PDB file of C-alpha atoms in Angstrom:
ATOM      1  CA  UNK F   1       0.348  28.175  19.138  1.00  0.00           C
ATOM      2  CA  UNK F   2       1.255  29.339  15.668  1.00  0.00           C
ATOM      3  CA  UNK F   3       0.985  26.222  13.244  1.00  0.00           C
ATOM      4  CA  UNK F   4       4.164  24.803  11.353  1.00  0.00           C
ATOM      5  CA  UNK F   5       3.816  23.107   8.022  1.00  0.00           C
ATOM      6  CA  UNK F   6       6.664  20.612   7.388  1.00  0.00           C
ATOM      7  CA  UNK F   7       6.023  16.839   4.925  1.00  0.00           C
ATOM      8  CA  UNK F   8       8.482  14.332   5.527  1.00  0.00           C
ATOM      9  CA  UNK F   9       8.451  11.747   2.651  1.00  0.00           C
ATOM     10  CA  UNK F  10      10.962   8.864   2.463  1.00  0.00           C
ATOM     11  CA  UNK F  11      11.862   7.293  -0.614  1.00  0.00           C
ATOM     12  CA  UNK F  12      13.452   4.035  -0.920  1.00  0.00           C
ATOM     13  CA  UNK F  13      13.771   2.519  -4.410  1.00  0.00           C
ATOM     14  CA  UNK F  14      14.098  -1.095  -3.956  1.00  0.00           C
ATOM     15  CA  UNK F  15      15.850  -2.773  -6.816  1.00  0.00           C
ATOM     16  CA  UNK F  16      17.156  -6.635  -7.225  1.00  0.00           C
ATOM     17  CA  UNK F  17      17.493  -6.704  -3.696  1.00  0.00           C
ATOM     18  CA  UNK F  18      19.105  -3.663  -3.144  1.00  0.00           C
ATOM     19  CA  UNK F  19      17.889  -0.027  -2.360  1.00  0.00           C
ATOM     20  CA  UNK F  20      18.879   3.152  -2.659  1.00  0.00           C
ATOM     21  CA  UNK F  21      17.279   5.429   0.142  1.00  0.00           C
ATOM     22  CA  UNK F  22      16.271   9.098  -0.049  1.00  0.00           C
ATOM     23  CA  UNK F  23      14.589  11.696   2.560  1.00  0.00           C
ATOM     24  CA  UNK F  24      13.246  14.876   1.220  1.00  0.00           C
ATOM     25  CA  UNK F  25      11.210  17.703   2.870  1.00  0.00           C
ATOM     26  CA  UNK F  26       7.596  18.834   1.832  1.00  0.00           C
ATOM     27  CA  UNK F  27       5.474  20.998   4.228  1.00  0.00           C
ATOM     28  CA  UNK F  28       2.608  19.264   6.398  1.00  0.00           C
ATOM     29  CA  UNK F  29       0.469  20.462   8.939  1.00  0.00           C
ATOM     30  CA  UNK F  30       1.122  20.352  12.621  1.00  0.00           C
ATOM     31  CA  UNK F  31       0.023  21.316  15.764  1.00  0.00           C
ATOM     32  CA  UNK F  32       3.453  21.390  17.727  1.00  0.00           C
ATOM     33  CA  UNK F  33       5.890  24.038  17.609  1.00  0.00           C
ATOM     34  CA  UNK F  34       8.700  22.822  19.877  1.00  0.00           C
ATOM     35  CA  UNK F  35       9.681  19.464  17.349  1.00  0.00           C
ATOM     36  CA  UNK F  36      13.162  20.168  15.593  1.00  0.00           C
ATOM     37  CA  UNK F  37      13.332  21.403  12.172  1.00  0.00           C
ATOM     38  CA  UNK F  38      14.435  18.558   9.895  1.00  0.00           C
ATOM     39  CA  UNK F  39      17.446  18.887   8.331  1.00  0.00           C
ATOM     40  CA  UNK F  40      17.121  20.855   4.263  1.00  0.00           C
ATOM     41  CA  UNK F  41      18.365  18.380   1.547  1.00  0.00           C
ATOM     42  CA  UNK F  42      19.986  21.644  -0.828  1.00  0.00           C
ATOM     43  CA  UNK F  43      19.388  25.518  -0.852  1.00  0.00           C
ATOM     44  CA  UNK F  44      17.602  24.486  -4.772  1.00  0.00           C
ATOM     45  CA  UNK F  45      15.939  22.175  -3.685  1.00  0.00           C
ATOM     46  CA  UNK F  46      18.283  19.309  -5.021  1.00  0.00           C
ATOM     47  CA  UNK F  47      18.190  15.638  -4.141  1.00  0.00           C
ATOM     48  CA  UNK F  48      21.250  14.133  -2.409  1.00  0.00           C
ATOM     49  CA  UNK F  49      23.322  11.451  -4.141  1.00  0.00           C
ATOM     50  CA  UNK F  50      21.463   8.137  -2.750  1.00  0.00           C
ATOM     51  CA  UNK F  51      22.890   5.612  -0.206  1.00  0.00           C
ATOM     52  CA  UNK F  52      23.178   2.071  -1.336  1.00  0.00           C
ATOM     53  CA  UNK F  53      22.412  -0.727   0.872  1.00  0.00           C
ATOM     54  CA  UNK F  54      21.134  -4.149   0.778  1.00  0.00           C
ATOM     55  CA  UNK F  55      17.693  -4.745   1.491  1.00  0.00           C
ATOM     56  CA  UNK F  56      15.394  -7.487   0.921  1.00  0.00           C
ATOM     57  CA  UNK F  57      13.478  -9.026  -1.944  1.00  0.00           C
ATOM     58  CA  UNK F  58      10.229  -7.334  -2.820  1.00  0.00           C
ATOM     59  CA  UNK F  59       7.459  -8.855  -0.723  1.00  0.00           C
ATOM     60  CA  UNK F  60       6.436 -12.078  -1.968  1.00  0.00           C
ATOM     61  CA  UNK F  61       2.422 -11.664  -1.119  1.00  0.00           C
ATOM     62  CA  UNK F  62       2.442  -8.512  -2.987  1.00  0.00           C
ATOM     63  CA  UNK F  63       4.023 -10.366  -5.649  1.00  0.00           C
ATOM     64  CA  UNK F  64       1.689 -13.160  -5.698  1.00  0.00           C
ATOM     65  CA  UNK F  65      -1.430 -10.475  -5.906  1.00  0.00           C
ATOM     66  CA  UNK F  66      -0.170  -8.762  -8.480  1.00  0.00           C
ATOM     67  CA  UNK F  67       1.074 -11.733 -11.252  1.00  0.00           C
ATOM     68  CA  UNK F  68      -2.153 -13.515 -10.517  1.00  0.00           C
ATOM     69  CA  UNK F  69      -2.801 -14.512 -14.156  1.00  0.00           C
ATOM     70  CA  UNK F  70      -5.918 -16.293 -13.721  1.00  0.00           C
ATOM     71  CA  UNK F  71      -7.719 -13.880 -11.925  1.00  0.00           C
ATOM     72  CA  UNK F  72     -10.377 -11.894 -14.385  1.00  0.00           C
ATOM     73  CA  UNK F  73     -11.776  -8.523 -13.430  1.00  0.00           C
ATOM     74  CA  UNK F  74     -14.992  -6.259 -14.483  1.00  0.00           C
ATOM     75  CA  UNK F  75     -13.453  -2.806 -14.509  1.00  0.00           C
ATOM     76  CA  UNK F  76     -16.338  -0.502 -15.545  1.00  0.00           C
ATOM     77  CA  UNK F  77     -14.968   3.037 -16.493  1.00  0.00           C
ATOM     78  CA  UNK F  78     -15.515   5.955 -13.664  1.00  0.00           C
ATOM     79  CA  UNK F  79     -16.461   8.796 -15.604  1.00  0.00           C
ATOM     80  CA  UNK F  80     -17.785  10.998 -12.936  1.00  0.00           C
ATOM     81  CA  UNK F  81     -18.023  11.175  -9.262  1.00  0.00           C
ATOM     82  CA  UNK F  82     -21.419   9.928  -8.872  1.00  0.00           C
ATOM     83  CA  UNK F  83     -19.656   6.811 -10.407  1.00  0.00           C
ATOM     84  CA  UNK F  84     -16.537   6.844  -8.075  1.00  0.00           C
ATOM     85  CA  UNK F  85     -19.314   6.821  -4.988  1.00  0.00           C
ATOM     86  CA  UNK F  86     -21.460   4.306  -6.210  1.00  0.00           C
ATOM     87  CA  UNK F  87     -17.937   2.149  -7.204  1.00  0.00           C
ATOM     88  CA  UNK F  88     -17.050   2.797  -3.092  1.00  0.00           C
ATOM     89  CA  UNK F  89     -20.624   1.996  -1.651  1.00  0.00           C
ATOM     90  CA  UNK F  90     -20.390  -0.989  -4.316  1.00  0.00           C
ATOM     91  CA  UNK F  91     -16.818  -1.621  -2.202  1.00  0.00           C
ATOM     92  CA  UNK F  92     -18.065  -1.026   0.975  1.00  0.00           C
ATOM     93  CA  UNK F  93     -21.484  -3.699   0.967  1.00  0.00           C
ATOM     94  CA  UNK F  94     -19.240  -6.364  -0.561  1.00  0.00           C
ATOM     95  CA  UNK F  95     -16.590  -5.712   2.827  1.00  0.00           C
ATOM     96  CA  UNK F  96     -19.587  -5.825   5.058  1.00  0.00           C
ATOM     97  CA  UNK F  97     -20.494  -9.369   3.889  1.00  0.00           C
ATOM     98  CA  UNK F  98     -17.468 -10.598   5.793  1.00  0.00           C
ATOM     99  CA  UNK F  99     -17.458  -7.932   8.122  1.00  0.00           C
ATOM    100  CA  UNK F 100     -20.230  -5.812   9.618  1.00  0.00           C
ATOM    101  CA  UNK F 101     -19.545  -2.129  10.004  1.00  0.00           C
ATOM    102  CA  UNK F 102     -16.235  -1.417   8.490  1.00  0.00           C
ATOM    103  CA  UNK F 103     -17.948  -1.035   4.718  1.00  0.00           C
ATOM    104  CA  UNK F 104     -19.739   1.867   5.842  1.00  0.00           C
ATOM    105  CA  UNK F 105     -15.830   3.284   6.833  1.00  0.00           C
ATOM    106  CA  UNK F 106     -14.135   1.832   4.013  1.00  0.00           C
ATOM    107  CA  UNK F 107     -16.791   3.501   2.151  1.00  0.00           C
ATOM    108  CA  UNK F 108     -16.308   7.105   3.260  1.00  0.00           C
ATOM    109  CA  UNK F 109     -12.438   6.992   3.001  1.00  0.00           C
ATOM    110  CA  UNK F 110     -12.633   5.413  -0.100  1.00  0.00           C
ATOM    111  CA  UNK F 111     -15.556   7.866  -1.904  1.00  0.00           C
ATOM    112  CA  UNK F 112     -12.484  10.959  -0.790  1.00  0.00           C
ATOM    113  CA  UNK F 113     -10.010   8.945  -2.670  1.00  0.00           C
ATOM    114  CA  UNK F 114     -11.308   8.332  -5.502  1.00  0.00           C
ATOM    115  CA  UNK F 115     -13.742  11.820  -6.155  1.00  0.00           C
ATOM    116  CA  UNK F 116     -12.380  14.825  -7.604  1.00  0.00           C
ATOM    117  CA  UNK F 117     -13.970  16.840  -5.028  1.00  0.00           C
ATOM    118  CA  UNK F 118     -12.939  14.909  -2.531  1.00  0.00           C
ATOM    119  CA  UNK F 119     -11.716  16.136   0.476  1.00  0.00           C
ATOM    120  CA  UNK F 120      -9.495  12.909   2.679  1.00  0.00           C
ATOM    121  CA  UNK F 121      -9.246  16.087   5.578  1.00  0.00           C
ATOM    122  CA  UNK F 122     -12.999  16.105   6.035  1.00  0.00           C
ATOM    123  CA  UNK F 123     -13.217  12.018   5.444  1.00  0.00           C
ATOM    124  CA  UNK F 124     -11.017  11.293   8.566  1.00  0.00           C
ATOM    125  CA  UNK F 125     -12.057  13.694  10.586  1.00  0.00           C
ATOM    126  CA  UNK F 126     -15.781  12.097   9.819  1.00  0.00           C
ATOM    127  CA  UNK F 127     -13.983   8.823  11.001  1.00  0.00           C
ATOM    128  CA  UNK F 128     -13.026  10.323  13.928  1.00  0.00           C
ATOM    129  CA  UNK F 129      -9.641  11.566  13.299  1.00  0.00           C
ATOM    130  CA  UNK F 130      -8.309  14.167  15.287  1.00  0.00           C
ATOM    131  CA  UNK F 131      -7.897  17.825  13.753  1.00  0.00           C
ATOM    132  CA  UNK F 132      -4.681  18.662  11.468  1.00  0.00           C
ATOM    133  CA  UNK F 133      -2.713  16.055  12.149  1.00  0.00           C
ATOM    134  CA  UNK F 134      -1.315  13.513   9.624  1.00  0.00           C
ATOM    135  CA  UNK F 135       0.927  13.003   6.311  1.00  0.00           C
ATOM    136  CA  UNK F 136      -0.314  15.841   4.683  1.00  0.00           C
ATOM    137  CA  UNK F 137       1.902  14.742   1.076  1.00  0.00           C
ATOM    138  CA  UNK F 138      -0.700  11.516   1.136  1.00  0.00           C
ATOM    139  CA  UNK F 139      -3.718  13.611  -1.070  1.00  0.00           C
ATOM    140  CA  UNK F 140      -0.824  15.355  -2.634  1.00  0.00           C
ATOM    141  CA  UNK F 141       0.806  12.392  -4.138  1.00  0.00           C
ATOM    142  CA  UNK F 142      -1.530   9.424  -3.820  1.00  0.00           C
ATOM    143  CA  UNK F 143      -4.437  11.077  -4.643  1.00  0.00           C
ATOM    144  CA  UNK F 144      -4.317  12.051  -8.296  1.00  0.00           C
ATOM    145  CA  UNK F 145      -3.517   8.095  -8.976  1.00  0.00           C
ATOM    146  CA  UNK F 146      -7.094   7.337  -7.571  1.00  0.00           C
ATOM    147  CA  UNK F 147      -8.919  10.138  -8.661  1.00  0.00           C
ATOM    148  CA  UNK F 148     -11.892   7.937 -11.139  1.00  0.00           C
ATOM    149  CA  UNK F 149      -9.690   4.911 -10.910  1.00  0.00           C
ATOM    150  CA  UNK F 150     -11.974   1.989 -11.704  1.00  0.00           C
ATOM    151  CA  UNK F 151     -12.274  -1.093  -9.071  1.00  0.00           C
ATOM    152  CA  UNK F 152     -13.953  -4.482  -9.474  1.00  0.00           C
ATOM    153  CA  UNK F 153     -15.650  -4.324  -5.852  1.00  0.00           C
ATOM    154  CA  UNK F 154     -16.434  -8.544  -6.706  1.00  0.00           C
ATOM    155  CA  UNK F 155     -12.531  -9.037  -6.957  1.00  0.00           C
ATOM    156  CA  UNK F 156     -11.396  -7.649  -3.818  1.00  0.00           C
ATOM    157  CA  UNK F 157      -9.599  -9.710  -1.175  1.00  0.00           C
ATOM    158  CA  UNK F 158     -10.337  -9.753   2.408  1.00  0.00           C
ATOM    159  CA  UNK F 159      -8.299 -10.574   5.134  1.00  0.00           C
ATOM    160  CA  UNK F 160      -6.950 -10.563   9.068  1.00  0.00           C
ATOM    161  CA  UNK F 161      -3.685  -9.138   9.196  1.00  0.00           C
ATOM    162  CA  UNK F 162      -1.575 -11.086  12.129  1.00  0.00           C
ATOM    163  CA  UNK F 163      -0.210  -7.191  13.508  1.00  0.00           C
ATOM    164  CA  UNK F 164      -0.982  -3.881  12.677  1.00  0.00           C
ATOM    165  CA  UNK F 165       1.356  -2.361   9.770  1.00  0.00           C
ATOM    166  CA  UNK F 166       4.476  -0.062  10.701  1.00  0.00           C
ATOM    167  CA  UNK F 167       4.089   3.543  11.039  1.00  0.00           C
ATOM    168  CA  UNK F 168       5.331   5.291   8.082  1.00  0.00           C
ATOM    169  CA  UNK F 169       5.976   9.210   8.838  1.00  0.00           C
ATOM    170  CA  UNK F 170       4.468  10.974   5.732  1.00  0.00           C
ATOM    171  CA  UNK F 171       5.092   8.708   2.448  1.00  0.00           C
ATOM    172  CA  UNK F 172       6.925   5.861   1.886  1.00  0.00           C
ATOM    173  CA  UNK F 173       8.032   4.652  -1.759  1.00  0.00           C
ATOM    174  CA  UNK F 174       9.314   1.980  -2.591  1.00  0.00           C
ATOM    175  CA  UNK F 175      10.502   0.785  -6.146  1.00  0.00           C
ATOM    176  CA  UNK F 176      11.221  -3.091  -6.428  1.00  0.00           C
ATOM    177  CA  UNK F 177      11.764  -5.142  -9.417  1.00  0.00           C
ATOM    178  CA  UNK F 178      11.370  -8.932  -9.300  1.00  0.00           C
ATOM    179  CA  UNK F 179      13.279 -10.951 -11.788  1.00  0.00           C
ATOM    180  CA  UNK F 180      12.292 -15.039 -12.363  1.00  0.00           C
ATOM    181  CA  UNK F 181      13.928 -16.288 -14.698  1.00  0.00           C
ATOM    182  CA  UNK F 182      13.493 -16.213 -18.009  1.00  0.00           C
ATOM    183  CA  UNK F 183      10.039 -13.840 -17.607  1.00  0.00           C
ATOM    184  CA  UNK F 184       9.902  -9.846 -17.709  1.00  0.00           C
ATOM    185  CA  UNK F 185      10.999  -8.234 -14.787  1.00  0.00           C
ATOM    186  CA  UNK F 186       8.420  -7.438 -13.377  1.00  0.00           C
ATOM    187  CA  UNK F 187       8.469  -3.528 -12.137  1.00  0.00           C
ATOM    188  CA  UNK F 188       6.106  -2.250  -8.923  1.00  0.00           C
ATOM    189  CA  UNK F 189       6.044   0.583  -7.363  1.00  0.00           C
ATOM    190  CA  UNK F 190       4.711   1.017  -3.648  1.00  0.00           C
ATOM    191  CA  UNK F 191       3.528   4.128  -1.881  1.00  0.00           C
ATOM    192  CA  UNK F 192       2.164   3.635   1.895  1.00  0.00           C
ATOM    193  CA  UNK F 193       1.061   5.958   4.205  1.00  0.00           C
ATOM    194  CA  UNK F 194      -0.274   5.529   8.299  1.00  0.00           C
ATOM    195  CA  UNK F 195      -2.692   7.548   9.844  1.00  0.00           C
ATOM    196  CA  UNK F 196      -1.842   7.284  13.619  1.00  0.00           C
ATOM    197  CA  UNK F 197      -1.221  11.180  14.224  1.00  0.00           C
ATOM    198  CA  UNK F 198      -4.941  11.321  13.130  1.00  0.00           C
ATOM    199  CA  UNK F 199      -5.800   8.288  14.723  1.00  0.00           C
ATOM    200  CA  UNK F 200      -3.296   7.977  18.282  1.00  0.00           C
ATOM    201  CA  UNK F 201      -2.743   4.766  19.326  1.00  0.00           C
ATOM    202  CA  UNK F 202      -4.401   2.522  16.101  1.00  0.00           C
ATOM    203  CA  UNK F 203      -1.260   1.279  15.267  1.00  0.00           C
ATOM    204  CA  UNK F 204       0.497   0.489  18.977  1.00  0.00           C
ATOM    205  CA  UNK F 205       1.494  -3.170  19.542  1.00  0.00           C
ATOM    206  CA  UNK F 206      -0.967  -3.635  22.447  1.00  0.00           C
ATOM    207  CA  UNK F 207      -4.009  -1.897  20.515  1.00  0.00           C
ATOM    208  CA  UNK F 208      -7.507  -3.804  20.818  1.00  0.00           C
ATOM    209  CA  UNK F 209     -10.097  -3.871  18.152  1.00  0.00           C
ATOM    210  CA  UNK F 210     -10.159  -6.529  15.088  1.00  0.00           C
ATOM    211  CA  UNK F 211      -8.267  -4.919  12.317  1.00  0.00           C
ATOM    212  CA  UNK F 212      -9.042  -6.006   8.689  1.00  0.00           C
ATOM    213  CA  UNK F 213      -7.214  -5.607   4.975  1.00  0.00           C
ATOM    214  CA  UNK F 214      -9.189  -4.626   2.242  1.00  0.00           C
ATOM    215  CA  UNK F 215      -7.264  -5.227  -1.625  1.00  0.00           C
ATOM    216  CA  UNK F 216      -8.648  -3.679  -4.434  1.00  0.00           C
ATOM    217  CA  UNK F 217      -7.783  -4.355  -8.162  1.00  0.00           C
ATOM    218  CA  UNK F 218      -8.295  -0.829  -9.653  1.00  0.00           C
ATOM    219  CA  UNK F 219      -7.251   0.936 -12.895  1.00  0.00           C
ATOM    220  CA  UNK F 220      -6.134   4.208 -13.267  1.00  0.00           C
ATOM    221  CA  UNK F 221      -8.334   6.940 -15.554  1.00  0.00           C
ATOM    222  CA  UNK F 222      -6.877   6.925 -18.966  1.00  0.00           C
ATOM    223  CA  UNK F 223      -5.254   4.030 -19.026  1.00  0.00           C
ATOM    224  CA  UNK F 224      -5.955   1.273 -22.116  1.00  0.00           C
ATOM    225  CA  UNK F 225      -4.685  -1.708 -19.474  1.00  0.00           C
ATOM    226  CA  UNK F 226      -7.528  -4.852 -19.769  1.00  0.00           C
ATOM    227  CA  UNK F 227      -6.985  -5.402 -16.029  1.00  0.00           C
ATOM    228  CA  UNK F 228      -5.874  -3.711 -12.931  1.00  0.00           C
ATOM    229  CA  UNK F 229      -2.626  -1.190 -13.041  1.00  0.00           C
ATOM    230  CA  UNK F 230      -2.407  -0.726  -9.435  1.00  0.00           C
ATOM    231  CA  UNK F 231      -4.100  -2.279  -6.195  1.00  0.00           C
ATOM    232  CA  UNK F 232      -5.311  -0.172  -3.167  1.00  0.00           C
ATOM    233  CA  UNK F 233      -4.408  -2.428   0.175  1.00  0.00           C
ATOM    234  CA  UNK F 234      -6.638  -0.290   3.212  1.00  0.00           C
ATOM    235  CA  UNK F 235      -6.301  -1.482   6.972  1.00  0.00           C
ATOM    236  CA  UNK F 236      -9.219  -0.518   9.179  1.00  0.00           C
ATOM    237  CA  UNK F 237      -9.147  -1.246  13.032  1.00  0.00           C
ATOM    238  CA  UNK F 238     -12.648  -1.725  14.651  1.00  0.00           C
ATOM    239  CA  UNK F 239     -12.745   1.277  17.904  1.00  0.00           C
ATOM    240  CA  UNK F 240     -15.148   2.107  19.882  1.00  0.00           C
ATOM    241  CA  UNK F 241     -15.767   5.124  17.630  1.00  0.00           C
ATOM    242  CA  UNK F 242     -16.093   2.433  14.743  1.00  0.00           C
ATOM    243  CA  UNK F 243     -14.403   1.203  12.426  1.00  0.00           C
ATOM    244  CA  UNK F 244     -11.377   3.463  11.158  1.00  0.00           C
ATOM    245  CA  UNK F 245      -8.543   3.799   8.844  1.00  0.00           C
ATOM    246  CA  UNK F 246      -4.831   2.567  10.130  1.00  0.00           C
ATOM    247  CA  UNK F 247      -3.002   2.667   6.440  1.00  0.00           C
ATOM    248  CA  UNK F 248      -3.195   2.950   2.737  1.00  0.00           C
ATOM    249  CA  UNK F 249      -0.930   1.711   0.672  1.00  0.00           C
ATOM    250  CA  UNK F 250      -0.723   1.754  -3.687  1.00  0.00           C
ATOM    251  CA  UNK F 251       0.921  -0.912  -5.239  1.00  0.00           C
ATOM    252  CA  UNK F 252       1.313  -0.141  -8.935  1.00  0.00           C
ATOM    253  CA  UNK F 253       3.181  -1.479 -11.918  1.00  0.00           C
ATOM    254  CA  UNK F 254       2.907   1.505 -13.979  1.00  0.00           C
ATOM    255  CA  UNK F 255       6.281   2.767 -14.740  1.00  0.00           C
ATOM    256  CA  UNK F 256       5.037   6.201 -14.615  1.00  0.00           C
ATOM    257  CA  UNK F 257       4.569   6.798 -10.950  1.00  0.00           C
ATOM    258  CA  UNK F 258       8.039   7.734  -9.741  1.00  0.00           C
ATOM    259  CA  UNK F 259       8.020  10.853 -12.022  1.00  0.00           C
ATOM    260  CA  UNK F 260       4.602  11.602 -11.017  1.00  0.00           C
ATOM    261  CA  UNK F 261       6.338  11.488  -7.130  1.00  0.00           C
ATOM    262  CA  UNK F 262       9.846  13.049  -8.224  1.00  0.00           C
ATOM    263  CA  UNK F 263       7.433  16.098  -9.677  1.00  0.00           C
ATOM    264  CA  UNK F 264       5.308  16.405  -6.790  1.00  0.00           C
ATOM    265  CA  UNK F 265       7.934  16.641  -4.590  1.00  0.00           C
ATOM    266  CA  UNK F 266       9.552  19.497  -6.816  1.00  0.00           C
ATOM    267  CA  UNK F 267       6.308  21.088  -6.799  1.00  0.00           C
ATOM    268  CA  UNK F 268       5.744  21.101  -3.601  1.00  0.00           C
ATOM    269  CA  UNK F 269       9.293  22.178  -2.356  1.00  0.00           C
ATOM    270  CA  UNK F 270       8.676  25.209  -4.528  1.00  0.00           C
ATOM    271  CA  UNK F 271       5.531  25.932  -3.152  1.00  0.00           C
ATOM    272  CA  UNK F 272       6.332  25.619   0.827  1.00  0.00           C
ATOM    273  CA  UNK F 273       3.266  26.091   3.314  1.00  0.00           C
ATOM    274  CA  UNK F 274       1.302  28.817   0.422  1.00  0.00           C
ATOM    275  CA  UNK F 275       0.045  25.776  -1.396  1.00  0.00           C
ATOM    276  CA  UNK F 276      -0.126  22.891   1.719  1.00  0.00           C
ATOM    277  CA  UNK F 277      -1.406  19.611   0.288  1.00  0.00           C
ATOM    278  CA  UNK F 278      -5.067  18.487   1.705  1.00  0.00           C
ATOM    279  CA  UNK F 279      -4.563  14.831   3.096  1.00  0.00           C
ATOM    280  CA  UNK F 280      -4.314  13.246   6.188  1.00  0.00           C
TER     281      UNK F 280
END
């Protein structure tokens, strides 16, 4: 069957506990042909005016990871990507000491993150993903945050999560600010993504195999922060074709980031299934 390239991102911007939700078309790879066409936002390409409704506060463990004031961090500078691979081996040996095999994973998806010749496709598909399936926007609009982002693989936080996270189709951002009293508001930004089309079945309720959540403290290249500018949350589910990826998610308080996605969904509006985005 002829293939039909179609990214679906959503876009909710979160703020004081109410959001304002937007769903835009980008092209992504598929390997059906008899799915409906989703519905075209504007002949130019225009956003819609935004519905308002309430939603809730920005989540609170997020939050807590990302104010963490006493928390100190050793973020050397990635200038190349021999660095970026030795920084996600680094990542992965520190995840196996709590959890044997998944580094080696973590490893792999994280080296195609982070590299400048990277290629996420070829990562997943070494994972075990199935062939051109997936939120093909995800290298597109994720990616050039991570590419030589620096991590402090000794900071990272492991843990269990109690249920698999929801399924996202394509990207989701979200835009939350947190007031508390007196303090600066403090302004994140949130872009997940799920890889079940690659990976059918990782994220279903009744799915077995221990999953784990990997947090990473990372800066982004260029930037003159001390500490970490965004943190890289990564959910692996142990198979029996190993351990592989479930999400990704960026959590990031640089104020930045929703013109970098307002752009890149411009861009690739204008540029329709010529230039298709590598990703998942």
């Amino acid at each position: 069957m002829p293939k039909q390239t179609k990214i679906f991102v959503a876009i909710v911007l979160a703020v004081a506990g109410l959001s304002l939700a937007i769903r835009g078309l980008l092209p992504t790879r598929s390997e059906r042909t008899d799915t409906p066409k989703p519905r075209l936002v504007a002949a130019d390409g225009s956003v819609p005016e935004p519905v308002q409704r309430e939603r809730a506060p920005a989540n609170l463990r997020e939050i807590d990871w990302i104010e963490d004031e006493d928390a100190s961090y050793e973020l050397t500078r990635v200038r190349s990507d021999a660095d970026a691979r030795s920084q996600a081996q680094a990542i992965g040996t520190r995840v196996d000491a709590s959890s044997a095999g998944a580094g080696a994973s973590l490893a792999t998806l994280l080296s195609a993150l982070t590299t400048k010749d990277g290629d996420l496709d070829a990562a997943l598909s070494e994972l075990g993903g199935a062939e051109g399936q997936g939120p093909g926007a995800f290298d597109a609009i994720i990616g050039p945050l991570l590419r030589h982002a620096s991590a402090d693989p000794t900071a990272i936080r492991i843990s269990t999560p109690e249920q698999p996270p929801e399924a996202v189709r394509g990207i989701s951002v979200n835009r939350s600010v947190n007031r508390d009293g007196d303090s600066d508001p403090l302004d994140i930004t949130t872009l997940s993504a799920t890889f079940e089309s690659r990976f059918p079945g990782i994220l279903d309720q009744g799915a077995r195999g221990e999953l784990i959540e990997v947090k990473i403290p990372m800066r982004s290249k260029g930037s003159d922060a001390d500490g970490p500018d965004s943190w890289l949350t990564l959910v692996l589910r142990r198979t029996g074709a190993g351990w592989q990826p479930a999400s990704a998610s960026l959590a990031t308080t640089d104020k930045s980031v929703m013109d970098h996605v307002r752009r890149t969904i411009a861009d690739l509006r204008q540029s329709g299934s010529e230039n298709e985005p590598r990703g998942g």
